[in-house]
PDB file of C-alpha atoms in Angstrom:
ATOM      1  CA  UNK R  53      34.239  32.274  -8.308  1.00  0.00           C
ATOM      2  CA  UNK R  54      33.223  35.268 -10.428  1.00  0.00           C
ATOM      3  CA  UNK R  55      29.806  37.016 -10.426  1.00  0.00           C
ATOM      4  CA  UNK R  56      29.246  35.717 -13.953  1.00  0.00           C
ATOM      5  CA  UNK R  57      29.782  32.160 -12.883  1.00  0.00           C
ATOM      6  CA  UNK R  58      27.369  32.530  -9.911  1.00  0.00           C
ATOM      7  CA  UNK R  59      24.667  34.100 -12.144  1.00  0.00           C
ATOM      8  CA  UNK R  60      25.134  31.352 -14.708  1.00  0.00           C
ATOM      9  CA  UNK R  61      24.834  28.646 -12.064  1.00  0.00           C
ATOM     10  CA  UNK R  62      21.649  30.260 -10.710  1.00  0.00           C
ATOM     11  CA  UNK R  63      20.093  30.552 -14.137  1.00  0.00           C
ATOM     12  CA  UNK R  64      21.061  26.971 -15.026  1.00  0.00           C
ATOM     13  CA  UNK R  65      19.508  25.841 -11.754  1.00  0.00           C
ATOM     14  CA  UNK R  66      16.235  27.679 -12.514  1.00  0.00           C
ATOM     15  CA  UNK R  67      16.074  26.140 -15.985  1.00  0.00           C
ATOM     16  CA  UNK R  68      16.873  22.702 -14.612  1.00  0.00           C
ATOM     17  CA  UNK R  69      14.293  22.986 -11.851  1.00  0.00           C
ATOM     18  CA  UNK R  70      11.627  23.901 -14.361  1.00  0.00           C
ATOM     19  CA  UNK R  71      12.559  21.103 -16.808  1.00  0.00           C
ATOM     20  CA  UNK R  72      12.939  18.401 -14.144  1.00  0.00           C
ATOM     21  CA  UNK R  73       9.467  19.049 -12.727  1.00  0.00           C
ATOM     22  CA  UNK R  74       7.850  19.372 -16.098  1.00  0.00           C
ATOM     23  CA  UNK R  75       9.571  16.300 -17.621  1.00  0.00           C
ATOM     24  CA  UNK R  76      13.234  15.733 -17.032  1.00  0.00           C
ATOM     25  CA  UNK R  77      16.734  16.397 -18.419  1.00  0.00           C
ATOM     26  CA  UNK R  78      17.626  19.367 -16.154  1.00  0.00           C
ATOM     27  CA  UNK R  79      20.901  17.809 -15.162  1.00  0.00           C
ATOM     28  CA  UNK R  80      21.932  17.956 -18.790  1.00  0.00           C
ATOM     29  CA  UNK R  81      22.271  21.688 -18.234  1.00  0.00           C
ATOM     30  CA  UNK R  82      23.570  21.829 -14.721  1.00  0.00           C
ATOM     31  CA  UNK R  83      26.291  19.149 -14.986  1.00  0.00           C
ATOM     32  CA  UNK R  84      28.083  20.950 -17.927  1.00  0.00           C
ATOM     33  CA  UNK R  85      27.791  24.271 -16.085  1.00  0.00           C
ATOM     34  CA  UNK R  86      29.249  22.890 -12.871  1.00  0.00           C
ATOM     35  CA  UNK R  87      32.164  21.332 -14.813  1.00  0.00           C
ATOM     36  CA  UNK R  88      32.617  24.630 -16.751  1.00  0.00           C
ATOM     37  CA  UNK R  89      33.382  26.475 -13.493  1.00  0.00           C
ATOM     38  CA  UNK R  90      36.031  23.908 -12.824  1.00  0.00           C
ATOM     39  CA  UNK R  91      34.494  21.212 -10.651  1.00  0.00           C
ATOM     40  CA  UNK R  92      35.798  17.746 -11.393  1.00  0.00           C
ATOM     41  CA  UNK R  93      33.081  15.450 -12.954  1.00  0.00           C
ATOM     42  CA  UNK R  94      32.574  13.395  -9.759  1.00  0.00           C
ATOM     43  CA  UNK R  95      32.250  16.568  -7.607  1.00  0.00           C
ATOM     44  CA  UNK R  96      29.931  18.205 -10.144  1.00  0.00           C
ATOM     45  CA  UNK R  97      27.816  14.991 -10.225  1.00  0.00           C
ATOM     46  CA  UNK R  98      27.543  14.957  -6.399  1.00  0.00           C
ATOM     47  CA  UNK R  99      27.059  18.756  -5.988  1.00  0.00           C
ATOM     48  CA  UNK R 100      24.239  18.639  -8.540  1.00  0.00           C
ATOM     49  CA  UNK R 101      22.166  16.608  -6.070  1.00  0.00           C
ATOM     50  CA  UNK R 102      21.772  19.629  -3.782  1.00  0.00           C
ATOM     51  CA  UNK R 103      19.674  21.287  -6.497  1.00  0.00           C
ATOM     52  CA  UNK R 104      17.779  18.056  -7.225  1.00  0.00           C
ATOM     53  CA  UNK R 105      16.634  17.525  -3.699  1.00  0.00           C
ATOM     54  CA  UNK R 106      15.581  21.138  -3.186  1.00  0.00           C
ATOM     55  CA  UNK R 107      13.676  21.261  -6.463  1.00  0.00           C
ATOM     56  CA  UNK R 108      12.021  17.958  -5.742  1.00  0.00           C
ATOM     57  CA  UNK R 109      10.930  19.050  -2.298  1.00  0.00           C
ATOM     58  CA  UNK R 110       9.426  22.284  -3.510  1.00  0.00           C
ATOM     59  CA  UNK R 111       7.787  20.405  -6.413  1.00  0.00           C
ATOM     60  CA  UNK R 112       6.191  17.869  -4.113  1.00  0.00           C
ATOM     61  CA  UNK R 113       4.898  20.637  -1.832  1.00  0.00           C
ATOM     62  CA  UNK R 114       3.458  22.696  -4.666  1.00  0.00           C
ATOM     63  CA  UNK R 115       1.749  19.728  -6.276  1.00  0.00           C
ATOM     64  CA  UNK R 116       0.260  18.738  -2.940  1.00  0.00           C
ATOM     65  CA  UNK R 117      -0.971  22.212  -2.334  1.00  0.00           C
ATOM     66  CA  UNK R 118      -2.732  21.913  -5.707  1.00  0.00           C
ATOM     67  CA  UNK R 119      -4.631  18.859  -4.534  1.00  0.00           C
ATOM     68  CA  UNK R 120      -2.345  16.024  -5.562  1.00  0.00           C
ATOM     69  CA  UNK R 121      -2.088  13.203  -3.073  1.00  0.00           C
ATOM     70  CA  UNK R 122       0.408  10.461  -2.412  1.00  0.00           C
ATOM     71  CA  UNK R 123      -0.495   7.005  -3.830  1.00  0.00           C
ATOM     72  CA  UNK R 124       0.539   4.271  -1.441  1.00  0.00           C
ATOM     73  CA  UNK R 125       0.788   1.814  -4.336  1.00  0.00           C
ATOM     74  CA  UNK R 126       4.103   3.377  -5.278  1.00  0.00           C
ATOM     75  CA  UNK R 127       5.852   2.391  -2.028  1.00  0.00           C
ATOM     76  CA  UNK R 128       7.494  -0.690  -3.554  1.00  0.00           C
ATOM     77  CA  UNK R 129       8.843   1.555  -6.355  1.00  0.00           C
ATOM     78  CA  UNK R 130      10.221   4.015  -3.846  1.00  0.00           C
ATOM     79  CA  UNK R 131      11.954   1.266  -1.844  1.00  0.00           C
ATOM     80  CA  UNK R 132      13.477  -0.324  -5.000  1.00  0.00           C
ATOM     81  CA  UNK R 133      14.630   2.984  -6.409  1.00  0.00           C
ATOM     82  CA  UNK R 134      16.142   4.053  -3.134  1.00  0.00           C
ATOM     83  CA  UNK R 135      18.135   0.847  -2.733  1.00  0.00           C
ATOM     84  CA  UNK R 136      19.380   1.223  -6.328  1.00  0.00           C
ATOM     85  CA  UNK R 137      20.263   4.874  -5.733  1.00  0.00           C
ATOM     86  CA  UNK R 138      22.392   4.129  -2.649  1.00  0.00           C
ATOM     87  CA  UNK R 139      24.281   1.432  -4.470  1.00  0.00           C
ATOM     88  CA  UNK R 140      24.719   3.649  -7.528  1.00  0.00           C
ATOM     89  CA  UNK R 141      26.001   6.546  -5.484  1.00  0.00           C
ATOM     90  CA  UNK R 142      28.506   4.278  -3.776  1.00  0.00           C
ATOM     91  CA  UNK R 143      29.639   2.953  -7.150  1.00  0.00           C
ATOM     92  CA  UNK R 144      30.216   6.339  -8.761  1.00  0.00           C
ATOM     93  CA  UNK R 145      32.572   7.327  -5.943  1.00  0.00           C
ATOM     94  CA  UNK R 146      35.060   4.693  -7.142  1.00  0.00           C
ATOM     95  CA  UNK R 147      35.099   5.620 -10.891  1.00  0.00           C
ATOM     96  CA  UNK R 148      38.158   7.441 -12.274  1.00  0.00           C
ATOM     97  CA  UNK R 149      37.630  10.976 -13.646  1.00  0.00           C
ATOM     98  CA  UNK R 150      38.300  10.132 -17.289  1.00  0.00           C
ATOM     99  CA  UNK R 151      35.930   7.161 -17.207  1.00  0.00           C
ATOM    100  CA  UNK R 152      33.167   9.238 -15.556  1.00  0.00           C
ATOM    101  CA  UNK R 153      33.533  11.898 -18.255  1.00  0.00           C
ATOM    102  CA  UNK R 154      32.878   9.241 -20.926  1.00  0.00           C
ATOM    103  CA  UNK R 155      29.950   7.859 -19.045  1.00  0.00           C
ATOM    104  CA  UNK R 156      28.379  11.307 -18.703  1.00  0.00           C
ATOM    105  CA  UNK R 157      28.867  11.937 -22.397  1.00  0.00           C
ATOM    106  CA  UNK R 158      27.311   8.634 -23.510  1.00  0.00           C
ATOM    107  CA  UNK R 159      24.396   9.052 -21.101  1.00  0.00           C
ATOM    108  CA  UNK R 160      23.687  12.532 -22.407  1.00  0.00           C
ATOM    109  CA  UNK R 161      23.732  11.340 -25.993  1.00  0.00           C
ATOM    110  CA  UNK R 162      21.421   8.460 -25.035  1.00  0.00           C
ATOM    111  CA  UNK R 163      18.919  10.900 -23.556  1.00  0.00           C
ATOM    112  CA  UNK R 164      19.164  13.117 -26.629  1.00  0.00           C
ATOM    113  CA  UNK R 165      18.265  10.091 -28.748  1.00  0.00           C
ATOM    114  CA  UNK R 166      15.323   9.367 -26.456  1.00  0.00           C
ATOM    115  CA  UNK R 167      14.114  12.968 -26.840  1.00  0.00           C
ATOM    116  CA  UNK R 168      14.501  12.955 -30.641  1.00  0.00           C
ATOM    117  CA  UNK R 169      12.677   9.672 -31.132  1.00  0.00           C
ATOM    118  CA  UNK R 170       9.831  10.833 -28.849  1.00  0.00           C
ATOM    119  CA  UNK R 171       8.464   7.266 -28.599  1.00  0.00           C
ATOM    120  CA  UNK R 172       4.648   7.166 -28.540  1.00  0.00           C
ATOM    121  CA  UNK R 173       3.007   5.767 -25.460  1.00  0.00           C
ATOM    122  CA  UNK R 174       2.062   2.135 -26.021  1.00  0.00           C
ATOM    123  CA  UNK R 175      -0.396  -0.057 -24.150  1.00  0.00           C
ATOM    124  CA  UNK R 176       1.296  -2.776 -22.193  1.00  0.00           C
ATOM    125  CA  UNK R 177       0.067  -5.373 -19.736  1.00  0.00           C
ATOM    126  CA  UNK R 178       1.233  -4.447 -16.220  1.00  0.00           C
ATOM    127  CA  UNK R 179       4.556  -5.978 -15.276  1.00  0.00           C
ATOM    128  CA  UNK R 180       4.782  -8.374 -12.332  1.00  0.00           C
ATOM    129  CA  UNK R 181       5.857  -7.044  -8.919  1.00  0.00           C
ATOM    130  CA  UNK R 182       9.302  -8.513  -9.323  1.00  0.00           C
ATOM    131  CA  UNK R 183       9.831  -7.021 -12.792  1.00  0.00           C
ATOM    132  CA  UNK R 184       8.576  -3.644 -11.650  1.00  0.00           C
ATOM    133  CA  UNK R 185      10.965  -3.755  -8.653  1.00  0.00           C
ATOM    134  CA  UNK R 186      13.854  -4.553 -10.938  1.00  0.00           C
ATOM    135  CA  UNK R 187      12.883  -1.741 -13.263  1.00  0.00           C
ATOM    136  CA  UNK R 188      12.814   0.844 -10.474  1.00  0.00           C
ATOM    137  CA  UNK R 189      15.986  -0.544  -8.938  1.00  0.00           C
ATOM    138  CA  UNK R 190      17.722  -0.039 -12.285  1.00  0.00           C
ATOM    139  CA  UNK R 191      16.345   3.503 -12.648  1.00  0.00           C
ATOM    140  CA  UNK R 192      17.374   4.252  -8.980  1.00  0.00           C
ATOM    141  CA  UNK R 193      20.849   2.931  -9.623  1.00  0.00           C
ATOM    142  CA  UNK R 194      21.232   5.185 -12.596  1.00  0.00           C
ATOM    143  CA  UNK R 195      19.822   8.089 -10.593  1.00  0.00           C
ATOM    144  CA  UNK R 196      22.281   7.538  -7.794  1.00  0.00           C
ATOM    145  CA  UNK R 197      25.081   7.043 -10.277  1.00  0.00           C
ATOM    146  CA  UNK R 198      24.499  10.026 -12.590  1.00  0.00           C
ATOM    147  CA  UNK R 199      20.956  11.516 -12.415  1.00  0.00           C
ATOM    148  CA  UNK R 200      21.122  13.266 -15.877  1.00  0.00           C
ATOM    149  CA  UNK R 201      17.984  12.361 -17.797  1.00  0.00           C
ATOM    150  CA  UNK R 202      16.634  10.063 -15.072  1.00  0.00           C
ATOM    151  CA  UNK R 203      13.295  11.868 -15.204  1.00  0.00           C
ATOM    152  CA  UNK R 204      12.612  10.481 -18.702  1.00  0.00           C
ATOM    153  CA  UNK R 205      13.391   6.973 -17.551  1.00  0.00           C
ATOM    154  CA  UNK R 206      11.220   7.363 -14.469  1.00  0.00           C
ATOM    155  CA  UNK R 207       8.279   8.575 -16.566  1.00  0.00           C
ATOM    156  CA  UNK R 208       8.630   5.437 -18.720  1.00  0.00           C
ATOM    157  CA  UNK R 209       8.925   3.189 -15.654  1.00  0.00           C
ATOM    158  CA  UNK R 210       5.946   4.719 -13.884  1.00  0.00           C
ATOM    159  CA  UNK R 211       3.774   4.686 -16.998  1.00  0.00           C
ATOM    160  CA  UNK R 212       4.738   1.035 -17.775  1.00  0.00           C
ATOM    161  CA  UNK R 213       4.210  -0.118 -14.157  1.00  0.00           C
ATOM    162  CA  UNK R 214       1.193   1.998 -12.982  1.00  0.00           C
ATOM    163  CA  UNK R 215      -0.452   3.554 -16.037  1.00  0.00           C
ATOM    164  CA  UNK R 216      -0.932   6.935 -14.356  1.00  0.00           C
ATOM    165  CA  UNK R 217      -1.908  10.036 -16.283  1.00  0.00           C
ATOM    166  CA  UNK R 218       0.802  12.543 -17.113  1.00  0.00           C
ATOM    167  CA  UNK R 219       0.236  14.810 -14.130  1.00  0.00           C
ATOM    168  CA  UNK R 220       0.180  12.038 -11.596  1.00  0.00           C
ATOM    169  CA  UNK R 221       3.151  10.451 -13.303  1.00  0.00           C
ATOM    170  CA  UNK R 222       5.221  13.586 -12.854  1.00  0.00           C
ATOM    171  CA  UNK R 223       4.107  13.979  -9.250  1.00  0.00           C
ATOM    172  CA  UNK R 224       5.050  10.338  -8.593  1.00  0.00           C
ATOM    173  CA  UNK R 225       8.382  10.939 -10.339  1.00  0.00           C
ATOM    174  CA  UNK R 226       9.456  13.853  -8.108  1.00  0.00           C
ATOM    175  CA  UNK R 227       8.325  12.021  -4.941  1.00  0.00           C
ATOM    176  CA  UNK R 228      10.595   9.104  -5.880  1.00  0.00           C
ATOM    177  CA  UNK R 229      13.447  11.397  -6.834  1.00  0.00           C
ATOM    178  CA  UNK R 230      13.154  13.408  -3.621  1.00  0.00           C
ATOM    179  CA  UNK R 231      13.315  10.260  -1.459  1.00  0.00           C
ATOM    180  CA  UNK R 232      16.125   8.412  -3.167  1.00  0.00           C
ATOM    181  CA  UNK R 233      18.197  11.654  -3.588  1.00  0.00           C
ATOM    182  CA  UNK R 234      18.071  12.195   0.186  1.00  0.00           C
ATOM    183  CA  UNK R 235      19.845   8.810   0.630  1.00  0.00           C
ATOM    184  CA  UNK R 236      22.270   9.330  -2.227  1.00  0.00           C
ATOM    185  CA  UNK R 237      23.161  12.782  -0.904  1.00  0.00           C
ATOM    186  CA  UNK R 238      24.210  11.310   2.408  1.00  0.00           C
ATOM    187  CA  UNK R 239      26.680   9.025   0.591  1.00  0.00           C
ATOM    188  CA  UNK R 240      28.154  11.886  -1.347  1.00  0.00           C
ATOM    189  CA  UNK R 241      28.433  14.083   1.812  1.00  0.00           C
ATOM    190  CA  UNK R 242      30.174  11.305   3.752  1.00  0.00           C
ATOM    191  CA  UNK R 243      32.644  11.005   0.798  1.00  0.00           C
ATOM    192  CA  UNK R 244      33.349  14.686   0.897  1.00  0.00           C
ATOM    193  CA  UNK R 245      32.138  15.172  -2.682  1.00  0.00           C
ATOM    194  CA  UNK R 246      29.877  18.237  -2.234  1.00  0.00           C
ATOM    195  CA  UNK R 247      31.048  21.719  -3.127  1.00  0.00           C
ATOM    196  CA  UNK R 248      28.634  23.626  -0.997  1.00  0.00           C
ATOM    197  CA  UNK R 249      28.713  27.213  -2.192  1.00  0.00           C
ATOM    198  CA  UNK R 250      27.931  26.727  -5.890  1.00  0.00           C
ATOM    199  CA  UNK R 251      25.678  23.820  -4.942  1.00  0.00           C
ATOM    200  CA  UNK R 252      23.488  26.074  -2.775  1.00  0.00           C
ATOM    201  CA  UNK R 253      23.460  28.796  -5.452  1.00  0.00           C
ATOM    202  CA  UNK R 254      22.303  26.085  -7.896  1.00  0.00           C
ATOM    203  CA  UNK R 255      19.672  24.894  -5.453  1.00  0.00           C
ATOM    204  CA  UNK R 256      18.237  28.422  -5.063  1.00  0.00           C
ATOM    205  CA  UNK R 257      17.718  28.538  -8.848  1.00  0.00           C
ATOM    206  CA  UNK R 258      16.312  25.000  -8.854  1.00  0.00           C
ATOM    207  CA  UNK R 259      13.645  25.954  -6.283  1.00  0.00           C
ATOM    208  CA  UNK R 260      12.406  28.904  -8.339  1.00  0.00           C
ATOM    209  CA  UNK R 261      12.256  26.915 -11.553  1.00  0.00           C
ATOM    210  CA  UNK R 262      10.594  23.991  -9.910  1.00  0.00           C
ATOM    211  CA  UNK R 263       7.973  26.156  -8.175  1.00  0.00           C
ATOM    212  CA  UNK R 264       6.853  27.782 -11.411  1.00  0.00           C
ATOM    213  CA  UNK R 265       6.880  24.472 -13.333  1.00  0.00           C
ATOM    214  CA  UNK R 266       4.620  22.904 -10.770  1.00  0.00           C
ATOM    215  CA  UNK R 267       2.260  25.900 -10.908  1.00  0.00           C
ATOM    216  CA  UNK R 268       2.131  25.932 -14.715  1.00  0.00           C
ATOM    217  CA  UNK R 269       1.329  22.206 -14.676  1.00  0.00           C
ATOM    218  CA  UNK R 270       2.720  19.377 -16.728  1.00  0.00           C
ATOM    219  CA  UNK R 271      -0.127  19.584 -19.199  1.00  0.00           C
ATOM    220  CA  UNK R 272       1.503  22.488 -20.982  1.00  0.00           C
ATOM    221  CA  UNK R 273       4.428  20.278 -22.066  1.00  0.00           C
ATOM    222  CA  UNK R 274       8.055  20.921 -22.483  1.00  0.00           C
ATOM    223  CA  UNK R 275       8.845  20.174 -26.147  1.00  0.00           C
ATOM    224  CA  UNK R 276      10.236  23.671 -26.833  1.00  0.00           C
ATOM    225  CA  UNK R 277      12.664  23.512 -23.928  1.00  0.00           C
ATOM    226  CA  UNK R 278      13.834  20.049 -25.001  1.00  0.00           C
ATOM    227  CA  UNK R 279      14.812  21.264 -28.432  1.00  0.00           C
ATOM    228  CA  UNK R 280      16.939  24.019 -26.928  1.00  0.00           C
ATOM    229  CA  UNK R 281      18.630  21.371 -24.805  1.00  0.00           C
ATOM    230  CA  UNK R 282      19.624  19.289 -27.796  1.00  0.00           C
ATOM    231  CA  UNK R 283      22.289  21.657 -28.985  1.00  0.00           C
ATOM    232  CA  UNK R 284      23.746  22.201 -25.508  1.00  0.00           C
ATOM    233  CA  UNK R 285      23.822  18.518 -24.690  1.00  0.00           C
ATOM    234  CA  UNK R 286      25.257  17.320 -27.982  1.00  0.00           C
ATOM    235  CA  UNK R 287      27.984  19.931 -27.867  1.00  0.00           C
ATOM    236  CA  UNK R 288      28.962  18.945 -24.304  1.00  0.00           C
ATOM    237  CA  UNK R 289      28.755  15.231 -24.986  1.00  0.00           C
ATOM    238  CA  UNK R 290      31.082  15.600 -27.954  1.00  0.00           C
ATOM    239  CA  UNK R 291      33.430  17.659 -25.803  1.00  0.00           C
ATOM    240  CA  UNK R 292      33.708  14.972 -23.104  1.00  0.00           C
ATOM    241  CA  UNK R 293      33.952  12.161 -25.582  1.00  0.00           C
ATOM    242  CA  UNK R 294      36.576  13.529 -27.897  1.00  0.00           C
ATOM    243  CA  UNK R 295      38.353  16.543 -26.171  1.00  0.00           C
TER     244      UNK R 295
END
């Protein structure tokens, strides 16, 4: 690996850590970068989780030091998402490279559409416990399977199921991501899918970005960063769909 590649990975990790704690979509930057340095899609997908677990850990710690406390009501969501994540991470290990490239591209385009539409928050009646469990199982499965953009889906699921304010929603999101990623990471490690050196460089950047994002607080928003992402994501999605 060249110095340029290492610096690029670190910067991508810092940007992703910031975005993932503030809202989501950081893996839309890190996955293309990891594939750009030559990692196969399934290895890039697995290696990316090193950054995710480190950024989530520092995010949780920083939010807690700022007075945010764990809400026990989210335990069913954590359990459901974790089960889904483990199954998703086992499933992705069996997918051929060319199929995974197409899945990544379609998922990135779907997240872009979600960002562009910027759906307004609506008032819903709270879902039943079973429906809520199914929602978090589905989000967890996607998180274990791919991770890219899962923060946006978790924000929707948490808002729909619990009605938390934006700050607590993001704190809850990174708690859930931290826990289910720990289990998914074990699956990837056992399958020999982690490329440790670039993964740890990525994680170092993730930690810095996540720390500053947590300090700045979710209230400042991330709209500007999302628009920058659109160009990067669309270009990479088109690449993996058609080239």
